[in-house]
Amino acid sequence: MSKHTNITAFLTQHLQGEHSVALNAILADVLSACKKIAVAIDKGALAGNMGSLASENVQGEVQKALDVITNDIFIEACQQSGYIAGMASEELVDVVEIAQDKCKNGQYLLSFDPLDGSSNVNVNISVGTIFSILKSANKKPELADFLQSGTEQICAGYALYGTSTMFVLTAGNGVNGFTLDADSNEFLLTHPNMQIAKETQEFAINMSNYRFWREPVQRYIDECLQGEEGDRKKDFNMRWVASMVAEVHRILVRGGVFMYPTDSNSRSGKLRLMYEANPMSFIVEQAGGASTTGTQRILEVQPTGIHQRVPVMMGCKSEVDRIVAYHQTKPKRK
Ligand code: AHG
Ligand code: MN
Ligand code: MN
């Protein structure tokens, strides 16, 4: 028998309070979806699904075949518990209404990015799935019911399809990570109580956007690049996977800071609040880290739309605090 606890047994013990019964049932569906997505991704070019489609999603991004396939898998699998009354996906313009006979048990909302980092699929680099669970005030939820700040999340997590398939989640009581055991097809607890290191010398940012950043972000990165000779008096290392799930996972395991500030297309950033920034911020804070837009805690941003974008800076708390402080001080002359 494995020395690792399986996720079903773990969740039965770990989830406490008024949402525990619902969360156990909802997460069983999410886990089933992620296992199916892992299989679809693992087939790779053999299934002929590595290319792009003629279609674009709501954000005007060209959809990959796997964006659509994983979206369909997630929606189908997550209607089984009877607790989900509505869903919002990166790949769909409008919220998904669930038929009344499929949500007899409750009124929870599921927002998700079925395939994060999808530009990486055909080059065989890690991708993921991100999800966030909210309570709905209405049994027949409408768009307005989804527009709750991240502090209202009752559970959030991600699956990482990397060198191993992992599932990491928080229900507001710490962060725990599980690895998919191919023999039993079960997620087993391998990373209990994940904590972000208090100090780091590693940052992740797409440097090609440097000219679009605001001065506080340029200053922070300039100082990292100056290393021992600069104000920080230490050398930094840089990583950029272009999959937020992989970057956040690396930060949970070995520390660091992840930043996607303003970019060329949008002065408000690239990442989406409801199904990327909020769930990852919940996880990062629960692991002792911090997450900001530069001027506001991400979890306190009041959403105005399900596909709204925000600047994101998250990870090691002391680095995020420094970035926030730079946003509060007058620009430093270069
Ligand atoms: P998605 O594939 O869901 O659209 O998300 C990709 C996101 C995020 O995962 C990653 O951090 C970022 O886009 C990468 O952006 P660049 O291509 O600008 O590096
Ligand atoms: Mn994404
Ligand atoms: Mn995506």
mmCIF file of C-alpha atoms and ligand atoms in Angstrom:
data_model
loop_
_atom_site.group_PDB
_atom_site.id
_atom_site.type_symbol
_atom_site.label_atom_id
_atom_site.label_comp_id
_atom_site.label_asym_id
_atom_site.label_seq_id
_atom_site.Cartn_x
_atom_site.Cartn_y
_atom_site.Cartn_z
ATOM 1 C CA MET A 1 0.000 0.000 0.000
ATOM 2 C CA SER A 2 1.213 3.526 -0.779
ATOM 3 C CA LYS A 3 2.535 5.581 2.138
ATOM 4 C CA HIS A 4 0.763 8.606 0.637
ATOM 5 C CA THR A 5 -2.818 9.537 1.553
ATOM 6 C CA ASN A 6 -5.157 9.583 -1.428
ATOM 7 C CA ILE A 7 -6.962 12.821 -2.150
ATOM 8 C CA THR A 8 -10.451 11.510 -1.433
ATOM 9 C CA ALA A 9 -9.476 10.416 2.078
ATOM 10 C CA PHE A 10 -7.543 13.639 2.586
ATOM 11 C CA LEU A 11 -10.441 15.869 1.549
ATOM 12 C CA THR A 12 -12.927 14.003 3.732
ATOM 13 C CA GLN A 13 -10.722 14.898 6.726
ATOM 14 C CA HIS A 14 -9.514 18.310 5.601
ATOM 15 C CA LEU A 15 -12.663 20.049 4.362
ATOM 16 C CA GLN A 16 -14.562 21.471 7.301
ATOM 17 C CA GLY A 17 -17.555 23.743 7.757
ATOM 18 C CA GLU A 18 -20.768 24.461 5.897
ATOM 19 C CA HIS A 19 -19.376 23.805 2.406
ATOM 20 C CA SER A 20 -17.599 20.519 3.132
ATOM 21 C CA VAL A 21 -20.208 18.133 1.712
ATOM 22 C CA ALA A 22 -20.651 20.222 -1.440
ATOM 23 C CA LEU A 23 -16.912 20.706 -1.909
ATOM 24 C CA ASN A 24 -16.189 16.992 -1.617
ATOM 25 C CA ALA A 25 -18.705 16.308 -4.375
ATOM 26 C CA ILE A 26 -17.630 19.221 -6.609
ATOM 27 C CA LEU A 27 -13.938 18.405 -6.259
ATOM 28 C CA ALA A 28 -14.591 14.768 -7.184
ATOM 29 C CA ASP A 29 -15.891 16.088 -10.523
ATOM 30 C CA VAL A 30 -13.011 18.559 -10.947
ATOM 31 C CA LEU A 31 -10.505 15.769 -10.294
ATOM 32 C CA SER A 32 -12.231 13.536 -12.805
ATOM 33 C CA ALA A 33 -12.093 16.385 -15.375
ATOM 34 C CA CYS A 34 -8.380 16.964 -14.758
ATOM 35 C CA LYS A 35 -7.570 13.265 -15.157
ATOM 36 C CA LYS A 36 -9.434 13.226 -18.479
ATOM 37 C CA ILE A 37 -7.622 16.393 -19.600
ATOM 38 C CA ALA A 38 -4.283 14.825 -18.628
ATOM 39 C CA VAL A 39 -5.069 11.867 -20.889
ATOM 40 C CA ALA A 40 -6.087 14.150 -23.787
ATOM 41 C CA ILE A 41 -2.866 16.173 -23.455
ATOM 42 C CA ASP A 42 -0.722 13.087 -23.015
ATOM 43 C CA LYS A 43 -1.893 11.695 -26.373
ATOM 44 C CA GLY A 44 -0.146 14.653 -27.973
ATOM 45 C CA ALA A 45 0.324 14.573 -31.716
ATOM 46 C CA LEU A 46 -1.007 10.981 -31.863
ATOM 47 C CA ALA A 47 -4.551 12.326 -31.447
ATOM 48 C CA GLY A 48 -4.017 15.018 -34.083
ATOM 49 C CA ASN A 49 -5.096 17.755 -31.656
ATOM 50 C CA MET A 50 -1.959 19.879 -31.433
ATOM 51 C CA GLY A 51 -2.930 22.549 -33.944
ATOM 52 C CA SER A 52 -4.867 25.809 -33.948
ATOM 53 C CA LEU A 53 -8.496 26.258 -35.017
ATOM 54 C CA ALA A 54 -9.926 28.933 -37.304
ATOM 55 C CA SER A 55 -11.932 30.230 -34.311
ATOM 56 C CA GLU A 56 -11.027 32.878 -31.740
ATOM 57 C CA ASN A 57 -12.141 32.996 -28.124
ATOM 58 C CA VAL A 58 -13.788 35.988 -26.451
ATOM 59 C CA GLN A 59 -10.395 37.650 -25.934
ATOM 60 C CA GLY A 60 -9.608 37.462 -29.661
ATOM 61 C CA GLU A 61 -7.001 34.737 -29.104
ATOM 62 C CA VAL A 62 -6.748 31.966 -31.692
ATOM 63 C CA GLN A 63 -8.108 28.820 -30.087
ATOM 64 C CA LYS A 64 -6.085 25.627 -30.072
ATOM 65 C CA ALA A 65 -7.974 22.391 -30.688
ATOM 66 C CA LEU A 66 -7.078 21.406 -27.135
ATOM 67 C CA ASP A 67 -8.521 24.669 -25.714
ATOM 68 C CA VAL A 68 -11.912 23.565 -27.006
ATOM 69 C CA ILE A 69 -11.518 19.874 -26.157
ATOM 70 C CA THR A 70 -10.444 20.578 -22.564
ATOM 71 C CA ASN A 71 -13.232 23.144 -22.154
ATOM 72 C CA ASP A 72 -15.820 20.558 -23.217
ATOM 73 C CA ILE A 73 -14.322 17.913 -20.916
ATOM 74 C CA PHE A 74 -14.426 20.277 -17.939
ATOM 75 C CA ILE A 75 -18.014 21.408 -18.503
ATOM 76 C CA GLU A 76 -19.298 17.874 -18.989
ATOM 77 C CA ALA A 77 -17.435 16.369 -15.994
ATOM 78 C CA CYS A 78 -18.336 19.156 -13.573
ATOM 79 C CA GLN A 79 -22.105 18.793 -13.917
ATOM 80 C CA GLN A 80 -22.231 15.432 -12.186
ATOM 81 C CA SER A 81 -22.314 16.477 -8.510
ATOM 82 C CA GLY A 82 -25.536 18.455 -8.778
ATOM 83 C CA TYR A 83 -23.969 21.352 -6.844
ATOM 84 C CA ILE A 84 -22.833 23.557 -9.736
ATOM 85 C CA ALA A 85 -25.483 26.029 -10.894
ATOM 86 C CA GLY A 86 -23.319 28.002 -13.320
ATOM 87 C CA MET A 87 -19.896 28.070 -14.908
ATOM 88 C CA ALA A 88 -17.650 30.678 -16.523
ATOM 89 C CA SER A 89 -14.834 29.652 -18.838
ATOM 90 C CA GLU A 90 -12.003 31.487 -20.557
ATOM 91 C CA GLU A 91 -13.176 29.869 -23.781
ATOM 92 C CA LEU A 92 -16.822 31.009 -23.673
ATOM 93 C CA VAL A 93 -18.220 34.523 -24.041
ATOM 94 C CA ASP A 94 -21.191 33.974 -21.727
ATOM 95 C CA VAL A 95 -21.676 32.099 -18.487
ATOM 96 C CA VAL A 96 -22.836 28.496 -18.829
ATOM 97 C CA GLU A 97 -26.299 27.903 -17.407
ATOM 98 C CA ILE A 98 -26.781 24.451 -15.925
ATOM 99 C CA ALA A 99 -30.122 22.728 -16.452
ATOM 100 C CA GLN A 100 -32.226 22.718 -13.288
ATOM 101 C CA ASP A 101 -32.290 18.911 -13.114
ATOM 102 C CA LYS A 102 -28.454 18.947 -13.029
ATOM 103 C CA CYS A 103 -28.116 21.326 -10.069
ATOM 104 C CA LYS A 104 -30.566 19.921 -7.579
ATOM 105 C CA ASN A 105 -28.111 19.903 -4.679
ATOM 106 C CA GLY A 106 -26.969 23.474 -4.412
ATOM 107 C CA GLN A 107 -25.876 26.670 -5.956
ATOM 108 C CA TYR A 108 -22.156 26.948 -6.459
ATOM 109 C CA LEU A 109 -20.332 28.677 -9.299
ATOM 110 C CA LEU A 110 -17.264 27.344 -11.061
ATOM 111 C CA SER A 111 -14.936 29.645 -13.034
ATOM 112 C CA PHE A 112 -12.086 28.033 -14.933
ATOM 113 C CA ASP A 113 -9.293 28.226 -17.457
ATOM 114 C CA PRO A 114 -9.384 24.724 -18.938
ATOM 115 C CA LEU A 115 -5.969 24.921 -20.584
ATOM 116 C CA ASP A 116 -3.543 27.487 -19.241
ATOM 117 C CA GLY A 117 -0.414 28.078 -21.284
ATOM 118 C CA SER A 118 -1.975 26.616 -24.409
ATOM 119 C CA SER A 119 0.718 28.139 -26.640
ATOM 120 C CA ASN A 120 2.965 25.484 -25.065
ATOM 121 C CA VAL A 121 1.001 22.374 -26.065
ATOM 122 C CA ASN A 122 2.561 21.724 -29.445
ATOM 123 C CA VAL A 123 6.098 22.278 -28.130
ATOM 124 C CA ASN A 124 5.581 19.791 -25.263
ATOM 125 C CA ILE A 125 6.020 22.257 -22.394
ATOM 126 C CA SER A 126 3.930 22.219 -19.206
ATOM 127 C CA VAL A 127 0.333 23.430 -19.262
ATOM 128 C CA GLY A 128 -2.396 23.471 -16.620
ATOM 129 C CA THR A 129 -6.032 23.913 -15.606
ATOM 130 C CA ILE A 130 -7.111 26.574 -13.098
ATOM 131 C CA PHE A 131 -10.436 26.712 -11.216
ATOM 132 C CA SER A 132 -12.232 28.842 -8.627
ATOM 133 C CA ILE A 133 -15.408 28.037 -6.661
ATOM 134 C CA LEU A 134 -17.850 30.666 -5.375
ATOM 135 C CA LYS A 135 -21.243 30.434 -3.700
ATOM 136 C CA SER A 136 -24.139 31.831 -5.697
ATOM 137 C CA ALA A 137 -26.922 33.866 -4.142
ATOM 138 C CA ASN A 138 -29.287 32.576 -6.833
ATOM 139 C CA LYS A 139 -30.280 29.085 -7.873
ATOM 140 C CA LYS A 140 -30.485 30.371 -11.450
ATOM 141 C CA PRO A 141 -27.304 32.457 -11.471
ATOM 142 C CA GLU A 142 -26.764 35.309 -13.855
ATOM 143 C CA LEU A 143 -23.615 37.183 -14.806
ATOM 144 C CA ALA A 144 -23.904 39.478 -11.755
ATOM 145 C CA ASP A 145 -23.739 36.476 -9.399
ATOM 146 C CA PHE A 146 -20.220 35.686 -10.649
ATOM 147 C CA LEU A 147 -18.904 39.199 -10.034
ATOM 148 C CA GLN A 148 -17.673 38.607 -6.482
ATOM 149 C CA SER A 149 -14.228 39.623 -5.295
ATOM 150 C CA GLY A 150 -11.599 36.906 -4.816
ATOM 151 C CA THR A 151 -11.968 37.080 -1.029
ATOM 152 C CA GLU A 152 -15.320 35.293 -1.506
ATOM 153 C CA GLN A 153 -13.755 32.181 -3.048
ATOM 154 C CA ILE A 154 -14.399 29.069 -0.976
ATOM 155 C CA CYS A 155 -11.955 26.888 -2.883
ATOM 156 C CA ALA A 156 -9.432 27.274 -5.702
ATOM 157 C CA GLY A 157 -6.820 25.103 -7.323
ATOM 158 C CA TYR A 158 -4.958 24.008 -10.374
ATOM 159 C CA ALA A 159 -3.832 20.901 -12.181
ATOM 160 C CA LEU A 160 -0.334 20.970 -13.648
ATOM 161 C CA TYR A 161 0.377 18.669 -16.583
ATOM 162 C CA GLY A 162 4.134 18.677 -16.212
ATOM 163 C CA THR A 163 6.819 16.068 -15.692
ATOM 164 C CA SER A 164 4.178 14.593 -13.404
ATOM 165 C CA THR A 165 0.508 15.501 -13.279
ATOM 166 C CA MET A 166 -0.222 17.352 -10.051
ATOM 167 C CA PHE A 167 -3.270 18.845 -8.349
ATOM 168 C CA VAL A 168 -2.856 21.697 -5.880
ATOM 169 C CA LEU A 169 -5.707 23.243 -3.924
ATOM 170 C CA THR A 170 -6.777 25.479 -1.087
ATOM 171 C CA ALA A 171 -10.099 25.739 0.690
ATOM 172 C CA GLY A 172 -8.862 28.569 2.897
ATOM 173 C CA ASN A 173 -6.965 26.299 5.269
ATOM 174 C CA GLY A 174 -3.486 26.052 3.734
ATOM 175 C CA VAL A 175 -2.314 24.634 0.421
ATOM 176 C CA ASN A 176 -1.802 20.960 -0.359
ATOM 177 C CA GLY A 177 -0.358 19.281 -3.438
ATOM 178 C CA PHE A 178 -1.070 15.824 -4.864
ATOM 179 C CA THR A 179 0.673 13.793 -7.558
ATOM 180 C CA LEU A 180 -1.241 11.541 -9.957
ATOM 181 C CA ASP A 181 -0.131 7.948 -9.441
ATOM 182 C CA ALA A 182 -0.322 6.249 -12.834
ATOM 183 C CA ASP A 183 -0.684 2.782 -11.242
ATOM 184 C CA SER A 184 -3.796 3.550 -9.199
ATOM 185 C CA ASN A 185 -4.988 6.567 -11.267
ATOM 186 C CA GLU A 186 -5.357 8.400 -7.928
ATOM 187 C CA PHE A 187 -3.980 11.736 -6.773
ATOM 188 C CA LEU A 188 -1.803 11.101 -3.690
ATOM 189 C CA LEU A 189 -0.672 13.676 -1.143
ATOM 190 C CA THR A 190 2.989 14.439 -1.868
ATOM 191 C CA HIS A 191 3.243 18.150 -0.987
ATOM 192 C CA PRO A 192 1.453 18.790 2.340
ATOM 193 C CA ASN A 193 1.128 22.352 3.663
ATOM 194 C CA MET A 194 3.000 24.092 0.840
ATOM 195 C CA GLN A 195 4.722 27.326 1.923
ATOM 196 C CA ILE A 196 6.383 29.977 -0.230
ATOM 197 C CA ALA A 197 9.972 30.684 0.838
ATOM 198 C CA LYS A 198 10.352 33.977 2.723
ATOM 199 C CA GLU A 199 13.350 35.082 0.615
ATOM 200 C CA THR A 200 14.119 34.607 -3.061
ATOM 201 C CA GLN A 201 16.593 35.480 -5.797
ATOM 202 C CA GLU A 202 14.380 34.396 -8.709
ATOM 203 C CA PHE A 203 11.822 36.317 -10.769
ATOM 204 C CA ALA A 204 9.559 35.436 -13.707
ATOM 205 C CA ILE A 205 8.440 38.033 -16.234
ATOM 206 C CA ASN A 206 8.151 38.324 -20.015
ATOM 207 C CA MET A 207 11.074 40.738 -20.556
ATOM 208 C CA SER A 208 9.991 41.510 -24.127
ATOM 209 C CA ASN A 209 7.240 43.738 -22.691
ATOM 210 C CA TYR A 210 9.732 45.928 -20.766
ATOM 211 C CA ARG A 211 8.853 49.101 -22.679
ATOM 212 C CA PHE A 212 5.158 48.796 -21.764
ATOM 213 C CA TRP A 213 5.700 48.525 -18.006
ATOM 214 C CA ARG A 214 5.133 51.353 -15.581
ATOM 215 C CA GLU A 215 8.184 52.858 -13.876
ATOM 216 C CA PRO A 216 7.841 50.942 -10.551
ATOM 217 C CA VAL A 217 7.981 47.603 -12.383
ATOM 218 C CA GLN A 218 10.914 48.727 -14.535
ATOM 219 C CA ARG A 219 12.723 49.851 -11.384
ATOM 220 C CA TYR A 220 12.143 46.520 -9.619
ATOM 221 C CA ILE A 221 13.411 44.492 -12.587
ATOM 222 C CA ASP A 222 16.327 46.890 -13.242
ATOM 223 C CA GLU A 223 17.481 46.337 -9.674
ATOM 224 C CA CYS A 224 17.200 42.541 -10.030
ATOM 225 C CA LEU A 225 19.295 42.724 -13.210
ATOM 226 C CA GLN A 226 21.951 44.909 -11.544
ATOM 227 C CA GLY A 227 22.495 42.050 -9.087
ATOM 228 C CA GLU A 228 25.384 42.332 -6.635
ATOM 229 C CA GLU A 229 26.470 45.662 -8.094
ATOM 230 C CA GLY A 230 23.037 47.279 -7.553
ATOM 231 C CA ASP A 231 20.898 48.337 -4.597
ATOM 232 C CA ARG A 232 19.754 44.748 -3.933
ATOM 233 C CA LYS A 233 23.375 43.594 -3.462
ATOM 234 C CA LYS A 234 22.560 40.076 -4.657
ATOM 235 C CA ASP A 235 22.324 38.329 -8.013
ATOM 236 C CA PHE A 236 18.946 37.194 -9.379
ATOM 237 C CA ASN A 237 17.956 34.352 -11.671
ATOM 238 C CA MET A 238 15.121 34.562 -14.227
ATOM 239 C CA ARG A 239 12.625 31.978 -15.538
ATOM 240 C CA TRP A 240 9.717 32.313 -18.015
ATOM 241 C CA VAL A 241 7.688 29.235 -18.949
ATOM 242 C CA ALA A 242 4.683 31.146 -20.414
ATOM 243 C CA SER A 243 2.312 28.926 -18.401
ATOM 244 C CA MET A 244 1.111 30.690 -15.271
ATOM 245 C CA VAL A 245 0.352 27.353 -13.624
ATOM 246 C CA ALA A 246 3.939 26.184 -14.069
ATOM 247 C CA GLU A 247 5.346 29.494 -12.803
ATOM 248 C CA VAL A 248 3.134 29.561 -9.693
ATOM 249 C CA HIS A 249 3.900 25.924 -8.986
ATOM 250 C CA ARG A 250 7.631 26.602 -9.181
ATOM 251 C CA ILE A 251 7.192 29.503 -6.754
ATOM 252 C CA LEU A 252 5.276 27.283 -4.311
ATOM 253 C CA VAL A 253 8.038 24.678 -4.455
ATOM 254 C CA ARG A 254 11.222 26.765 -4.532
ATOM 255 C CA GLY A 255 10.235 30.397 -4.130
ATOM 256 C CA GLY A 256 10.251 33.402 -6.424
ATOM 257 C CA VAL A 257 8.023 36.115 -7.779
ATOM 258 C CA PHE A 258 5.795 36.015 -10.890
ATOM 259 C CA MET A 259 4.768 39.173 -12.717
ATOM 260 C CA TYR A 260 2.512 39.905 -15.648
ATOM 261 C CA PRO A 261 2.088 43.681 -15.503
ATOM 262 C CA THR A 262 0.860 45.794 -18.387
ATOM 263 C CA ASP A 263 1.575 44.527 -21.893
ATOM 264 C CA SER A 264 1.286 45.775 -25.448
ATOM 265 C CA ASN A 265 -2.342 44.844 -26.033
ATOM 266 C CA SER A 266 -3.866 46.113 -22.867
ATOM 267 C CA ARG A 267 -2.792 48.714 -20.341
ATOM 268 C CA SER A 268 -4.539 46.616 -17.715
ATOM 269 C CA GLY A 269 -2.494 43.438 -18.154
ATOM 270 C CA LYS A 270 -3.022 40.093 -19.863
ATOM 271 C CA LEU A 271 -4.207 37.702 -17.190
ATOM 272 C CA ARG A 272 -7.864 37.303 -16.371
ATOM 273 C CA LEU A 273 -9.111 38.104 -12.862
ATOM 274 C CA MET A 274 -11.836 35.507 -12.355
ATOM 275 C CA TYR A 275 -10.143 32.312 -13.499
ATOM 276 C CA GLU A 276 -6.409 33.081 -13.430
ATOM 277 C CA ALA A 277 -5.466 35.890 -11.015
ATOM 278 C CA ASN A 278 -8.038 35.228 -8.254
ATOM 279 C CA PRO A 279 -7.595 31.471 -7.810
ATOM 280 C CA MET A 280 -3.798 31.776 -7.985
ATOM 281 C CA SER A 281 -3.820 34.706 -5.537
ATOM 282 C CA PHE A 282 -5.917 32.667 -3.075
ATOM 283 C CA ILE A 283 -3.395 29.824 -3.286
ATOM 284 C CA VAL A 284 -0.372 32.116 -3.023
ATOM 285 C CA GLU A 285 -1.750 33.963 0.023
ATOM 286 C CA GLN A 286 -2.687 30.678 1.686
ATOM 287 C CA ALA A 287 0.929 29.559 1.195
ATOM 288 C CA GLY A 288 2.251 32.666 2.989
ATOM 289 C CA GLY A 289 2.857 34.757 -0.136
ATOM 290 C CA ALA A 290 1.219 37.928 -1.436
ATOM 291 C CA SER A 291 -0.465 39.082 -4.635
ATOM 292 C CA THR A 292 -1.088 42.584 -5.969
ATOM 293 C CA THR A 293 -1.945 44.606 -9.040
ATOM 294 C CA GLY A 294 0.792 46.978 -7.837
ATOM 295 C CA THR A 295 -1.733 49.261 -6.168
ATOM 296 C CA GLN A 296 -4.355 46.838 -4.798
ATOM 297 C CA ARG A 297 -4.534 43.351 -3.283
ATOM 298 C CA ILE A 298 -5.833 41.228 -6.164
ATOM 299 C CA LEU A 299 -8.333 39.385 -3.971
ATOM 300 C CA GLU A 300 -10.005 42.719 -3.194
ATOM 301 C CA VAL A 301 -10.506 43.843 -6.799
ATOM 302 C CA GLN A 302 -14.234 44.185 -7.475
ATOM 303 C CA PRO A 303 -14.868 42.416 -10.809
ATOM 304 C CA THR A 304 -16.858 44.178 -13.504
ATOM 305 C CA GLY A 305 -16.865 41.341 -16.048
ATOM 306 C CA ILE A 306 -16.012 37.625 -16.134
ATOM 307 C CA HIS A 307 -13.203 38.149 -18.657
ATOM 308 C CA GLN A 308 -11.703 41.243 -17.030
ATOM 309 C CA ARG A 309 -7.898 41.481 -17.055
ATOM 310 C CA VAL A 310 -5.621 42.682 -14.247
ATOM 311 C CA PRO A 311 -1.907 43.325 -13.792
ATOM 312 C CA VAL A 312 -0.524 40.488 -11.630
ATOM 313 C CA MET A 313 2.492 40.417 -9.307
ATOM 314 C CA MET A 314 2.561 37.489 -6.898
ATOM 315 C CA GLY A 315 4.774 35.173 -4.872
ATOM 316 C CA CYS A 316 7.354 35.778 -2.143
ATOM 317 C CA LYS A 317 5.765 38.289 0.260
ATOM 318 C CA SER A 318 8.856 40.431 0.880
ATOM 319 C CA GLU A 319 9.354 40.926 -2.889
ATOM 320 C CA VAL A 320 5.672 41.723 -3.488
ATOM 321 C CA ASP A 321 5.773 44.198 -0.573
ATOM 322 C CA ARG A 322 8.782 45.855 -2.230
ATOM 323 C CA ILE A 323 6.954 46.100 -5.572
ATOM 324 C CA VAL A 324 3.939 47.660 -3.823
ATOM 325 C CA ALA A 325 6.241 50.136 -2.037
ATOM 326 C CA TYR A 326 7.788 51.128 -5.389
ATOM 327 C CA HIS A 327 4.270 51.886 -6.671
ATOM 328 C CA GLN A 328 3.761 54.206 -3.709
ATOM 329 C CA THR A 329 6.989 56.204 -4.085
ATOM 330 C CA LYS A 330 7.806 58.951 -6.571
ATOM 331 C CA PRO A 331 9.603 57.746 -9.719
ATOM 332 C CA LYS A 332 13.370 57.377 -9.191
ATOM 333 C CA ARG A 333 15.457 59.321 -11.729
ATOM 334 C CA LYS A 334 17.347 57.005 -14.089
HETATM 335 P P1 AHG B 1 -3.808 30.977 -21.731
HETATM 336 O O1 AHG B 1 -3.034 29.937 -22.466
HETATM 337 O O2 AHG B 1 -4.852 30.404 -20.824
HETATM 338 O O3 AHG B 1 -4.347 32.072 -22.614
HETATM 339 O O4 AHG B 1 -2.829 31.706 -20.674
HETATM 340 C C1 AHG B 1 -1.536 32.033 -21.028
HETATM 341 C C2 AHG B 1 -1.068 33.100 -20.099
HETATM 342 C C3 AHG B 1 -0.329 32.622 -18.885
HETATM 343 O O5 AHG B 1 -0.438 31.297 -18.566
HETATM 344 C C4 AHG B 1 1.110 32.982 -19.170
HETATM 345 O O6 AHG B 1 1.700 33.419 -17.994
HETATM 346 C C5 AHG B 1 1.025 34.062 -20.180
HETATM 347 O O7 AHG B 1 -0.201 33.932 -20.830
HETATM 348 C C6 AHG B 1 2.132 33.996 -21.187
HETATM 349 O O8 AHG B 1 2.101 35.143 -21.942
HETATM 350 P P2 AHG B 1 3.207 35.501 -23.064
HETATM 351 O O9 AHG B 1 2.866 34.654 -24.239
HETATM 352 O O10 AHG B 1 3.004 36.958 -23.274
HETATM 353 O O11 AHG B 1 4.555 35.168 -22.488
HETATM 354 MN MN MN B 2 -4.458 30.962 -18.826
HETATM 355 MN MN MN B 3 -6.425 28.976 -21.327
#
